[in-house]
Coordinates of C-alpha atoms in Angstrom, one line a residue:
Chain A
X26 CA 0.0 0.0 0.0
X27 CA 2.7 2.4 1.1
X28 CA 4.0 4.8 -1.6
X29 CA 7.4 5.2 0.0
X30 CA 10.2 2.7 0.3
X31 CA 12.8 3.5 2.9
X32 CA 15.7 2.7 0.6
X33 CA 14.4 5.4 -1.8
X34 CA 14.6 8.0 0.9
X35 CA 17.6 7.0 3.1
X36 CA 20.5 5.3 1.3
X37 CA 22.3 3.7 4.3
X38 CA 25.0 1.3 3.2
X39 CA 27.8 1.5 5.8
X40 CA 29.7 -1.3 4.1
X41 CA 30.0 0.8 0.9
X42 CA 30.8 4.0 2.9
X43 CA 27.5 5.5 1.9
X44 CA 24.9 7.5 3.8
X45 CA 22.6 9.7 1.7
X46 CA 19.3 11.4 2.0
X47 CA 16.9 11.9 -0.9
X48 CA 15.6 15.4 -1.7
X49 CA 12.0 14.0 -1.5
X50 CA 12.5 13.9 2.3
X51 CA 12.3 17.7 2.3
X52 CA 9.6 18.3 -0.2
X53 CA 6.9 15.6 -0.4
X54 CA 3.5 16.7 0.9
X55 CA 2.3 13.1 1.6
X56 CA 5.5 12.3 3.4
X57 CA 5.0 15.5 5.5
X58 CA 1.6 14.4 6.6
X59 CA 3.0 11.0 7.6
X60 CA 5.7 12.8 9.6
X61 CA 3.1 14.8 11.4
X62 CA 1.2 11.7 12.3
X63 CA 4.0 9.3 13.1
X64 CA 6.8 11.6 14.3
X65 CA 5.2 14.6 15.9
X66 CA 1.9 13.0 17.0
X67 CA 3.3 9.5 17.4
X68 CA 6.0 9.9 20.0
X69 CA 7.7 12.1 22.5
X70 CA 8.0 15.8 21.7
X71 CA 9.1 18.7 23.8
X72 CA 6.2 21.0 25.0
X73 CA 7.8 23.5 27.3
X74 CA 9.6 24.3 30.6
X75 CA 8.0 23.7 34.0
X76 CA 8.8 27.4 34.8
X77 CA 6.3 28.4 32.1
X78 CA 3.5 27.4 34.5
X79 CA 5.2 28.1 37.8
X80 CA 2.3 28.5 40.2
X81 CA -1.0 26.6 40.9
X82 CA -3.5 27.2 38.0
X83 CA -0.9 28.7 35.7
X84 CA -1.0 27.3 32.2
X85 CA 0.5 27.7 28.7
X86 CA -0.7 26.4 25.4
X87 CA 1.2 24.9 22.5
X88 CA 0.9 22.2 19.8
X89 CA 1.9 18.6 19.6
X90 CA 2.1 18.2 15.8
X91 CA -1.2 19.6 14.6
X92 CA -3.0 19.1 17.9
X93 CA -3.4 22.0 20.3
X94 CA -2.6 21.2 23.9
X95 CA -2.7 23.0 27.3
X96 CA 0.0 22.4 29.9
X97 CA -1.6 23.3 33.2
X98 CA -0.5 23.2 36.9
X99 CA -3.5 22.1 39.0
X100 CA -4.5 23.4 42.4
X101 CA -2.2 20.8 44.0
X102 CA 0.8 21.9 42.0
X103 CA 0.9 18.9 39.6
X104 CA 1.6 19.7 36.0
X105 CA -0.8 18.1 33.5
X106 CA -1.1 18.2 29.7
X107 CA -4.5 18.0 27.9
X108 CA -5.7 18.3 24.4
X109 CA -6.8 22.0 24.1
X110 CA -10.3 21.2 22.7
X111 CA -13.7 21.0 24.3
X112 CA -15.1 17.5 24.1
X113 CA -18.5 19.0 23.2
X114 CA -17.9 20.4 19.7
X115 CA -14.2 20.2 19.5
X116 CA -13.7 24.0 19.9
X117 CA -10.2 25.1 21.0
X118 CA -10.8 25.8 24.7
X119 CA -8.0 28.3 25.5
X120 CA -6.8 30.8 22.9
X121 CA -4.2 32.6 25.0
X122 CA -0.6 31.5 24.9
X123 CA -0.4 31.6 28.7
X124 CA -2.1 32.7 31.8
X125 CA -3.5 31.7 35.2
X126 CA -7.1 30.3 35.6
X127 CA -8.9 28.1 38.0
X128 CA -11.5 27.4 35.4
X129 CA -11.5 27.3 31.7
X130 CA -14.9 28.1 30.0
X131 CA -15.5 27.0 26.4
X132 CA -16.4 30.2 24.4
X133 CA -19.0 28.3 22.4
X134 CA -21.4 26.6 24.9
X135 CA -19.8 27.3 28.3
X136 CA -18.7 23.8 29.2
X137 CA -16.3 24.4 32.1
X138 CA -13.1 22.6 33.1
X139 CA -10.9 23.1 36.1
X140 CA -7.1 23.4 36.0
X141 CA -6.8 19.7 36.5
X142 CA -8.8 19.2 33.2
X143 CA -11.9 17.8 35.0
X144 CA -15.3 18.8 33.6
X145 CA -17.0 21.0 36.3
X146 CA -20.1 22.1 34.4
X147 CA -22.1 21.2 31.4
X148 CA -24.6 24.0 30.9
X149 CA -28.2 23.0 31.6
X150 CA -27.2 19.4 31.8
X151 CA -30.2 18.3 33.8
X152 CA -32.7 19.6 31.3
X153 CA -30.7 18.4 28.4
X154 CA -32.7 15.1 27.9
X155 CA -29.4 13.3 27.3
X156 CA -29.4 9.6 26.5
X157 CA -27.6 7.0 28.7
X158 CA -24.7 6.9 26.3
X159 CA -23.8 10.5 26.9
X160 CA -23.9 10.1 30.6
X161 CA -21.5 7.2 30.4
X162 CA -19.0 9.2 28.4
X163 CA -16.1 11.0 30.1
X164 CA -16.5 14.7 29.6
X165 CA -13.1 15.8 31.0
X166 CA -10.4 17.2 28.8
X167 CA -8.5 14.4 27.1
X168 CA -5.1 14.0 28.9
X169 CA -2.3 13.3 26.5
X170 CA -1.2 9.6 26.5
X171 CA 2.2 10.3 28.1
X172 CA 3.6 13.3 29.9
X173 CA 6.8 13.7 31.8
X174 CA 9.4 16.1 33.1
X175 CA 13.2 15.9 33.2
X176 CA 14.9 18.7 35.1
X177 CA 12.2 21.1 34.3
X178 CA 12.0 20.1 30.6
X179 CA 8.5 18.9 29.8
X180 CA 7.7 16.3 27.1
X181 CA 4.5 14.7 26.0
X182 CA 3.3 12.0 23.6
X183 CA -0.1 11.5 22.0
X184 CA 0.9 7.8 21.6
X185 CA 0.9 5.7 24.7
X186 CA 3.2 3.1 23.2
X187 CA 6.5 4.8 23.7
X188 CA 9.6 4.2 25.9
X189 CA 9.7 5.9 29.3
X190 CA 10.9 9.5 29.1
X191 CA 14.0 8.5 30.9
X192 CA 14.8 5.8 28.3
X193 CA 13.8 8.2 25.5
X194 CA 16.2 10.9 26.5
X195 CA 18.7 8.2 27.4
X196 CA 22.3 9.3 27.7
X197 CA 21.5 12.7 26.3
X198 CA 20.1 13.5 29.7
X199 CA 23.6 14.4 30.8
X200 CA 23.5 17.3 28.2
X201 CA 20.2 18.6 29.6
X202 CA 21.9 18.4 33.0
X203 CA 24.6 20.8 31.7
X204 CA 21.8 23.3 30.8
X205 CA 19.9 22.9 34.1
X206 CA 23.0 22.8 36.3
X207 CA 24.3 26.3 35.4
X208 CA 22.6 27.4 38.5
X209 CA 21.6 25.5 41.7
X210 CA 18.1 27.1 41.1
X211 CA 17.8 25.7 37.5
X212 CA 17.0 27.7 34.4
X213 CA 14.2 30.0 33.2
X214 CA 13.1 31.7 30.1
X215 CA 13.9 35.4 29.8
X216 CA 10.6 37.2 29.2
X217 CA 10.0 37.9 25.5
X218 CA 9.4 35.2 22.9
X219 CA 10.6 35.7 19.4
X220 CA 8.7 33.8 16.6
X221 CA 9.5 33.6 12.9
X222 CA 8.6 31.4 10.0
X223 CA 10.8 30.2 7.1
X224 CA 9.6 28.8 3.8
X225 CA 11.5 25.5 4.0
X226 CA 11.3 22.0 5.6
X227 CA 11.6 21.6 9.4
X228 CA 14.6 19.2 8.9
X229 CA 16.6 22.1 7.5
X230 CA 16.5 23.7 11.0
X231 CA 17.1 20.3 12.6
X232 CA 20.3 19.9 10.6
X233 CA 21.6 23.4 10.7
X234 CA 21.8 23.5 14.5
X235 CA 24.2 20.6 14.3
X236 CA 26.1 21.8 11.2
X237 CA 29.5 23.2 12.1
X238 CA 30.4 23.2 8.4
X239 CA 28.3 26.2 7.5
X240 CA 29.5 28.6 10.1
X241 CA 32.4 30.4 8.4
X242 CA 30.7 30.2 5.0
X243 CA 27.2 31.5 6.0
X244 CA 28.2 34.0 8.6
X245 CA 31.3 35.9 7.3
X246 CA 29.5 39.2 7.7
X247 CA 28.9 38.5 11.3
X248 CA 32.4 37.1 11.9
X249 CA 34.0 40.2 10.5
X250 CA 31.9 42.3 12.9
X251 CA 32.9 40.2 15.9
X252 CA 36.5 40.3 14.9
X253 CA 36.3 44.0 14.7
X254 CA 34.6 44.2 18.1
X255 CA 37.2 41.9 19.7
X256 CA 39.9 44.3 18.5
X257 CA 38.3 47.5 19.6
X258 CA 36.8 46.5 23.0
X259 CA 34.5 49.5 22.6
X260 CA 32.0 50.0 25.4
X261 CA 29.3 50.8 22.8
X262 CA 29.1 47.3 21.4
X263 CA 28.6 43.9 23.1
X264 CA 31.5 41.5 23.3
X265 CA 30.9 38.3 21.3
X266 CA 31.6 35.1 23.2
X267 CA 32.6 33.4 19.9
X268 CA 35.2 36.1 19.3
X269 CA 37.1 34.8 22.3
X270 CA 37.5 31.3 20.9
X271 CA 39.0 29.7 17.9
X272 CA 37.4 26.3 17.5
X273 CA 35.6 27.4 14.4
X274 CA 38.5 29.0 12.7
X275 CA 40.3 27.4 9.8
X276 CA 43.7 27.5 11.4
X277 CA 42.8 26.3 14.9
X278 CA 45.1 23.5 16.0
X279 CA 44.5 20.1 17.6
X280 CA 41.1 18.8 18.8
X281 CA 38.6 21.6 18.6
X282 CA 35.4 19.8 19.4
X283 CA 33.3 17.0 17.9
X284 CA 29.9 15.4 17.9
X285 CA 27.9 12.9 19.9
X286 CA 25.0 10.9 18.6
X287 CA 22.4 9.2 20.7
X288 CA 19.6 6.7 20.3
X289 CA 16.2 8.1 19.4
X290 CA 17.7 10.9 17.3
X291 CA 19.4 13.2 19.8
X292 CA 22.7 14.8 18.9
X293 CA 25.2 17.3 20.1
X294 CA 27.9 19.1 18.3
X295 CA 30.4 20.9 20.4
X296 CA 33.4 23.2 20.2
X297 CA 36.1 23.8 22.8
X298 CA 35.8 27.1 24.5
X299 CA 37.7 28.2 27.5
X300 CA 36.4 29.5 30.8
X301 CA 36.2 33.1 29.6
X302 CA 34.9 36.4 30.7
X303 CA 33.3 36.6 27.2
X304 CA 30.6 34.2 28.6
X305 CA 27.9 35.5 30.9
X306 CA 28.4 32.3 33.0
X307 CA 31.9 33.5 33.9
X308 CA 30.7 35.0 37.2
X309 CA 29.7 31.5 38.3
X310 CA 32.8 29.6 37.1
X311 CA 34.1 29.0 40.6
X312 CA 30.7 28.2 42.1
X313 CA 29.9 25.7 39.3
X314 CA 33.4 24.0 39.6
X315 CA 32.8 23.7 43.4
X316 CA 29.3 22.2 42.9
X317 CA 29.9 19.9 39.9
X318 CA 33.7 19.5 39.6
X319 CA 36.0 21.1 37.1
X320 CA 35.3 18.7 34.1
X321 CA 31.6 19.5 34.2
X322 CA 32.3 23.1 34.7
X323 CA 34.5 23.2 31.7
X324 CA 31.9 21.4 29.6
X325 CA 29.4 24.1 30.6
X326 CA 31.7 26.7 29.0
X327 CA 32.1 24.7 25.7
X328 CA 30.0 25.6 22.7
X329 CA 27.2 23.1 22.6
X330 CA 24.4 22.7 20.1
X331 CA 22.0 20.1 21.4
X332 CA 19.0 18.6 19.6
X333 CA 16.4 16.5 21.5
X334 CA 14.6 14.9 18.5
X335 CA 12.4 16.0 17.0
X336 CA 11.6 19.6 18.1
X337 CA 13.8 20.9 20.9
X338 CA 17.2 22.6 20.3
X339 CA 19.3 24.3 22.9
X340 CA 22.2 26.3 21.5
X341 CA 24.9 27.4 23.9
X342 CA 27.3 29.3 21.7
X343 CA 27.0 33.1 21.0
X344 CA 24.5 33.2 23.9
X345 CA 22.0 30.6 25.2
X346 CA 18.9 29.9 23.2
X347 CA 16.0 27.5 23.4
X348 CA 14.2 26.8 20.1
X349 CA 11.1 24.8 19.4
X350 CA 10.5 23.7 15.9
X351 CA 6.9 23.6 14.6
X352 CA 6.4 22.2 11.1
X353 CA 3.5 23.8 9.3
X354 CA 3.9 22.2 5.9
X355 CA 6.7 20.6 3.8
X356 CA 7.7 24.1 2.8
X357 CA 6.9 26.1 5.9
X358 CA 8.2 26.0 9.5
X359 CA 7.5 28.1 12.5
X360 CA 10.3 28.7 15.1
X361 CA 9.6 29.7 18.7
X362 CA 12.7 31.0 20.3
X363 CA 13.7 32.2 23.8
X364 CA 16.8 33.2 25.7
X365 CA 17.2 30.4 28.3
X366 CA 19.2 31.6 31.4
X367 CA 20.3 30.4 34.8
X368 CA 18.1 31.6 37.6
X369 CA 19.6 33.9 40.1
X370 CA 22.4 35.2 37.8
X371 CA 23.5 38.8 38.4
X372 CA 21.8 41.7 36.7
X373 CA 25.0 42.4 34.8
X374 CA 25.4 38.8 33.5
X375 CA 21.7 38.7 32.5
X376 CA 22.0 42.0 30.6
X377 CA 25.2 40.7 28.8
X378 CA 23.5 37.4 27.9
X379 CA 20.5 39.2 26.4
X380 CA 22.6 41.6 24.4
X381 CA 24.7 38.7 23.0
X382 CA 21.6 36.8 22.2
X383 CA 19.8 39.5 20.2
X384 CA 22.6 40.2 17.8
X385 CA 23.2 36.6 16.9
X386 CA 20.0 34.6 17.3
X387 CA 17.1 36.9 16.4
X388 CA 15.5 36.9 13.0
X389 CA 16.2 40.7 13.3
X390 CA 19.8 40.0 14.1
X391 CA 23.0 39.6 12.2
X392 CA 23.4 35.8 11.9
X393 CA 20.1 33.9 11.9
X394 CA 18.7 35.5 8.7
X395 CA 21.7 34.2 6.7
X396 CA 20.8 30.7 7.9
X397 CA 17.1 30.9 7.2
X398 CA 17.6 32.4 3.8
X399 CA 19.9 29.4 3.0
X400 CA 17.2 27.0 4.1
X401 CA 14.8 28.6 1.7
X402 CA 17.4 28.5 -1.1
X403 CA 17.9 24.8 -0.4
X404 CA 14.1 24.3 -0.5
X405 CA 14.1 25.9 -3.9
X406 CA 17.2 24.1 -5.2
X407 CA 15.9 20.7 -4.0
X408 CA 13.2 20.8 -6.7
X409 CA 15.9 19.2 -8.9
X410 CA 14.7 15.7 -9.6
X411 CA 17.5 14.3 -11.8
X412 CA 19.9 13.7 -8.9
X413 CA 17.7 12.8 -6.0
X414 CA 20.5 12.0 -3.6
X415 CA 22.0 14.9 -1.6
X416 CA 25.7 15.0 -0.8
X417 CA 25.3 16.7 2.6
X418 CA 25.5 13.8 5.1
X419 CA 28.9 12.4 4.3
X420 CA 31.6 14.3 6.2
X421 CA 33.0 12.4 9.2
X422 CA 32.1 9.0 7.9
X423 CA 35.5 7.5 8.6
X424 CA 35.9 9.4 11.8
X425 CA 32.9 8.0 13.5
X426 CA 33.5 5.7 16.4
X427 CA 31.0 3.7 18.4
X428 CA 30.4 4.6 22.0
X429 CA 32.1 7.4 23.9
X430 CA 35.5 9.1 24.2
X431 CA 37.4 10.9 27.0
X432 CA 35.2 14.0 26.5
X433 CA 32.0 12.1 27.1
X434 CA 33.6 10.2 29.9
X435 CA 34.0 13.5 31.7
X436 CA 30.2 13.6 31.9
X437 CA 29.8 9.9 32.7
X438 CA 27.9 9.7 29.4
X439 CA 28.0 7.0 26.8
X440 CA 26.7 8.1 23.4
X441 CA 25.9 5.7 20.7
X442 CA 28.6 7.2 18.4
X443 CA 31.1 10.0 18.6
X444 CA 33.5 12.0 16.4
X445 CA 36.5 13.9 17.7
X446 CA 37.2 16.7 15.4
X447 CA 39.8 19.2 14.3
X448 CA 38.6 22.6 13.0
X449 CA 38.1 21.5 9.4
X450 CA 36.4 18.1 10.0
X451 CA 32.9 19.5 10.6
X452 CA 31.2 16.2 11.1
X453 CA 28.0 15.5 9.1
X454 CA 27.7 11.8 10.2
X455 CA 25.8 12.9 13.3
X456 CA 22.8 13.7 11.0
X457 CA 22.5 9.9 10.6
X458 CA 21.1 9.8 14.1
X459 CA 18.2 12.1 13.0
X460 CA 17.3 9.8 10.1
X461 CA 17.7 6.6 12.0
X462 CA 15.2 8.0 14.5
X463 CA 13.0 9.2 11.6
X464 CA 13.0 5.7 10.1
X465 CA 12.1 4.1 13.5
X466 CA 9.1 6.4 14.1
X467 CA 8.0 6.0 10.4
X468 CA 8.5 2.2 10.4
X469 CA 4.8 1.5 10.2
X470 CA 4.4 3.5 6.9
X471 CA 7.9 3.5 5.4
X472 CA 9.6 0.2 5.2
Chain B
X178 CA -0.2 71.8 13.6
X179 CA 2.6 73.8 15.3
X180 CA 5.7 74.7 13.3
X181 CA 7.8 72.3 15.5
X182 CA 5.3 69.4 14.9
X183 CA 5.5 70.1 11.2
X184 CA 9.3 70.2 11.3
X185 CA 9.6 66.9 13.2
X186 CA 7.0 65.2 11.0
X187 CA 9.1 66.3 8.1
X188 CA 12.2 64.8 9.7
X189 CA 10.3 61.5 10.2
X190 CA 9.4 61.5 6.5
X191 CA 12.9 62.3 5.6
X192 CA 14.2 59.3 7.7
X193 CA 11.7 57.1 5.9
X194 CA 12.8 58.3 2.5
X195 CA 16.5 57.6 3.3
X196 CA 15.6 54.0 4.3
X197 CA 13.4 53.6 1.2
X198 CA 16.4 54.7 -0.9
X199 CA 19.0 52.7 0.9
X200 CA 20.9 55.9 1.8
X201 CA 22.2 54.4 5.0
X202 CA 25.1 56.7 5.6
X203 CA 22.8 59.7 5.6
X204 CA 20.3 57.8 7.7
X205 CA 22.9 57.1 10.4
X206 CA 23.8 60.8 10.3
X207 CA 20.3 61.6 11.6
X208 CA 21.2 59.9 14.9
X209 CA 23.1 61.2 17.9
X210 CA 26.3 59.2 18.8
X211 CA 24.7 57.9 22.0
X212 CA 21.3 57.1 20.5
X213 CA 18.9 54.4 21.6
X214 CA 17.5 52.1 18.9
X215 CA 15.1 49.7 20.3
X216 CA 12.4 47.3 19.1
X217 CA 11.0 45.3 22.1
X218 CA 9.8 41.7 21.8
X219 CA 6.4 40.4 22.7
X220 CA 5.8 38.4 25.9
X221 CA 3.6 35.4 25.6
X222 CA 0.8 37.2 27.4
X223 CA 0.5 39.7 24.5
X224 CA 2.4 42.6 26.1
X225 CA 5.6 44.2 25.0
X226 CA 8.8 43.7 27.0
X227 CA 9.6 46.9 28.8
X228 CA 13.0 46.5 30.5
X229 CA 15.7 45.7 28.0
X230 CA 18.2 44.7 30.8
X231 CA 16.0 41.9 32.1
X232 CA 13.8 41.1 29.1
X233 CA 14.5 40.2 25.5
X234 CA 14.2 42.7 22.7
X235 CA 14.0 42.1 19.0
X236 CA 16.7 44.7 18.6
X237 CA 18.3 46.8 21.3
X238 CA 21.2 49.2 20.7
X239 CA 22.6 52.0 22.7
X240 CA 25.1 53.9 20.5
X241 CA 25.1 54.8 16.8
X242 CA 28.1 52.6 16.4
X243 CA 25.8 49.5 16.5
X244 CA 23.8 50.9 13.6
X245 CA 27.0 51.4 11.7
X246 CA 27.7 47.7 12.2
X247 CA 24.3 46.8 10.8
X248 CA 24.9 48.9 7.8
X249 CA 28.4 47.4 7.4
X250 CA 26.9 44.0 7.2
X251 CA 24.2 45.1 4.7
X252 CA 26.9 46.4 2.4
X253 CA 29.5 43.7 3.0
X254 CA 28.6 41.4 0.2
X255 CA 29.1 38.6 2.7
X256 CA 25.5 38.2 3.9
X257 CA 23.2 36.1 1.7
X258 CA 20.2 37.6 3.5
X259 CA 21.3 41.1 2.4
X260 CA 22.4 40.3 -1.1
X261 CA 19.2 40.6 -3.1
X262 CA 18.3 44.1 -2.0
X263 CA 14.8 44.3 -0.7
X264 CA 12.6 47.2 -1.9
X265 CA 10.7 49.0 0.8
X266 CA 8.3 51.9 1.1
X267 CA 7.6 53.5 4.5
X268 CA 4.4 55.3 5.3
X269 CA 4.7 57.4 8.5
X270 CA 1.6 59.2 9.7
X271 CA -0.4 60.2 12.8
X272 CA 2.5 62.2 14.1
X273 CA 1.8 63.6 17.6
X274 CA 4.2 65.9 19.3
X275 CA 4.3 64.7 22.9
X276 CA 6.8 67.0 24.7
X277 CA 9.2 69.7 23.7
X278 CA 11.4 72.3 25.1
X279 CA 14.1 74.3 23.3
X280 CA 16.6 71.4 23.4
X281 CA 14.6 68.2 23.2
X282 CA 11.3 66.9 21.8
X283 CA 9.4 63.6 21.6
X284 CA 6.9 62.3 19.0
X285 CA 4.7 59.3 18.4
X286 CA 3.8 58.2 15.0
X287 CA 2.3 55.2 13.1
X288 CA 4.2 53.3 10.5
X289 CA 3.5 50.9 7.7
X290 CA 6.3 49.4 5.7
X291 CA 5.6 47.5 2.5
X292 CA 8.4 45.2 1.7
X293 CA 9.1 43.5 -1.6
X294 CA 11.6 40.7 -1.3
X295 CA 13.3 40.5 -4.7
X296 CA 14.7 37.0 -3.9
X297 CA 11.4 35.4 -3.3
X298 CA 9.1 37.8 -5.2
X299 CA 7.0 38.0 -2.0
X300 CA 5.5 41.1 -0.4
X301 CA 5.3 41.6 3.3
X302 CA 4.0 44.3 5.5
X303 CA 5.3 45.4 8.9
X304 CA 3.3 47.9 10.9
X305 CA 3.2 49.5 14.3
X306 CA 4.2 52.7 16.1
X307 CA 7.3 54.8 16.5
X308 CA 8.4 56.8 19.5
X309 CA 11.1 59.2 18.6
X310 CA 13.1 61.5 20.8
X311 CA 15.1 64.4 19.4
X312 CA 17.9 66.6 20.6
X313 CA 18.7 69.9 19.1
X314 CA 22.0 70.1 17.3
X315 CA 22.6 73.7 16.2
X316 CA 19.9 74.5 13.8
X317 CA 18.9 70.9 13.2
X318 CA 17.4 68.1 15.2
X319 CA 19.1 64.7 15.7
X320 CA 17.3 61.5 16.7
X321 CA 18.4 60.5 20.2
X322 CA 15.8 57.6 20.5
X323 CA 13.8 55.5 18.2
X324 CA 11.6 52.9 19.8
X325 CA 9.7 50.6 17.4
X326 CA 6.6 48.7 18.5
X327 CA 6.1 46.1 15.8
X328 CA 2.5 44.8 15.9
X329 CA 2.8 41.8 13.6
X330 CA 5.4 39.9 15.6
X331 CA 5.8 36.7 13.6
X332 CA 8.7 37.5 11.3
X333 CA 8.5 36.0 7.8
X334 CA 12.1 34.7 7.6
X335 CA 13.9 37.9 8.5
X336 CA 13.6 41.6 9.2
X337 CA 16.3 44.1 9.0
X338 CA 16.6 47.8 10.0
X339 CA 15.4 49.1 6.6
X340 CA 12.0 47.3 7.0
X341 CA 11.0 49.1 10.2

């Protein structure tokens, strides 16, 4: 029945030194609908941070794939996640992105639900002449099949048949720990959410976050400005954290970073950065070393681009960013982005973090637009049908080792695969992890 | 309309014209060296961020030097997002003079910028309000603050200083 054969989409022949992805993966409408159903609505996805609903009755709304959901903290303080739709006529119950409410009243016929999702009132129920079948139905909001928290990061699945969240995150948990452990109080989102769309496939963003190869090619205009700023040390402009490091520079010597790949599609690419005052975390350097030990502290100062498949990315490079990827169509993606920051940092460190963030990460800044424009140009260029196979997933093939290395050992973490890189290696083999997870989740419909 | 209001409205139109015509060096010349250039972000609750030191902005610069960096990037030839020069037309209207003395003045205005992206052949609109502050510089006025409240917050791919 199925239109798609896996071998036509992912050419994975390790014995021949081949790993290739077909352009159809980025363009096909039918494949996109299957991705929505089987990847985004068929397994764990990130929904938000626990701090987004901090107090009893606080809530925020988002989407799991195409399905609107509410994450709500009930009166007892327990976080819950429901489909954001009234069981009566299917109307989206809560329209606001966030708020605090003991009760949610449907705007259409006033069915009312409490912050734990329980139905508290069906208008004029007694005079409604309902049949026995209606009375036997559950009128509460539909809880999602699985919902879990790891260190303040909230994940949900509309499919009950998934591994535990702990198993799903697996060894990549150690990398979320590095984010959460910047402060003994954990992390929070700086107020102000920046959203943008781009007219290309969601997997362009997935890959770009992990793509060290593009940095000096896509961002020379930004790099020149940061080099200039590093020279001048003017008080008028913000110091760039990347300006104080060389892992991305052509001439850098020795091991400059590498990649880790994990089961279920999570990946990290990292670059060696010192414990430097160009990072807003510098004020905590001693405190963190005392609390976590020097190896973990040094890891916190490294450049780290983490993807938790399929929709969460945390970039710790020019500043610290949390991104949530929301695919809207094969050619359209919405990004929700925040500055993620350690709680309790000094006012000066927070200001520094925010300034570094805006210049690099915002769609109104000096770096991200050059990425998103390239995604769109890829989407246009991938219309070529003659040569279906892309050549963009091949670097690092012979550098890939199973298991961990001394750098992952420092975190007590065992990835599935790793690459230790010099400045010009720029591994692309970590993308394989995305597509292996893609194939697993799509196994029912793409064999 | 007072003479000063007319003069400042004219200056806003002049700023808009310079952006429309990509005359960025002249545009930067309108600003004081210590100018504030600020476009706050939207919080999830539908309000604008107010404190740029504790909350995120879309753009926040103190100092004309930062605008010079932006223009440098636009003209560098090394930014794919800036290569196909976008065509823009600013409409600036509803200018209200809020405060003035001999040395300083503040205005509010509404803006609509129509943006034609030559790379994609797509047209976008950005709209909202400006709050300008001015400082007298001899016979002329210089812009000491420009605060941009962008109403349509979801950015289609990118937005640069010439589109607001």
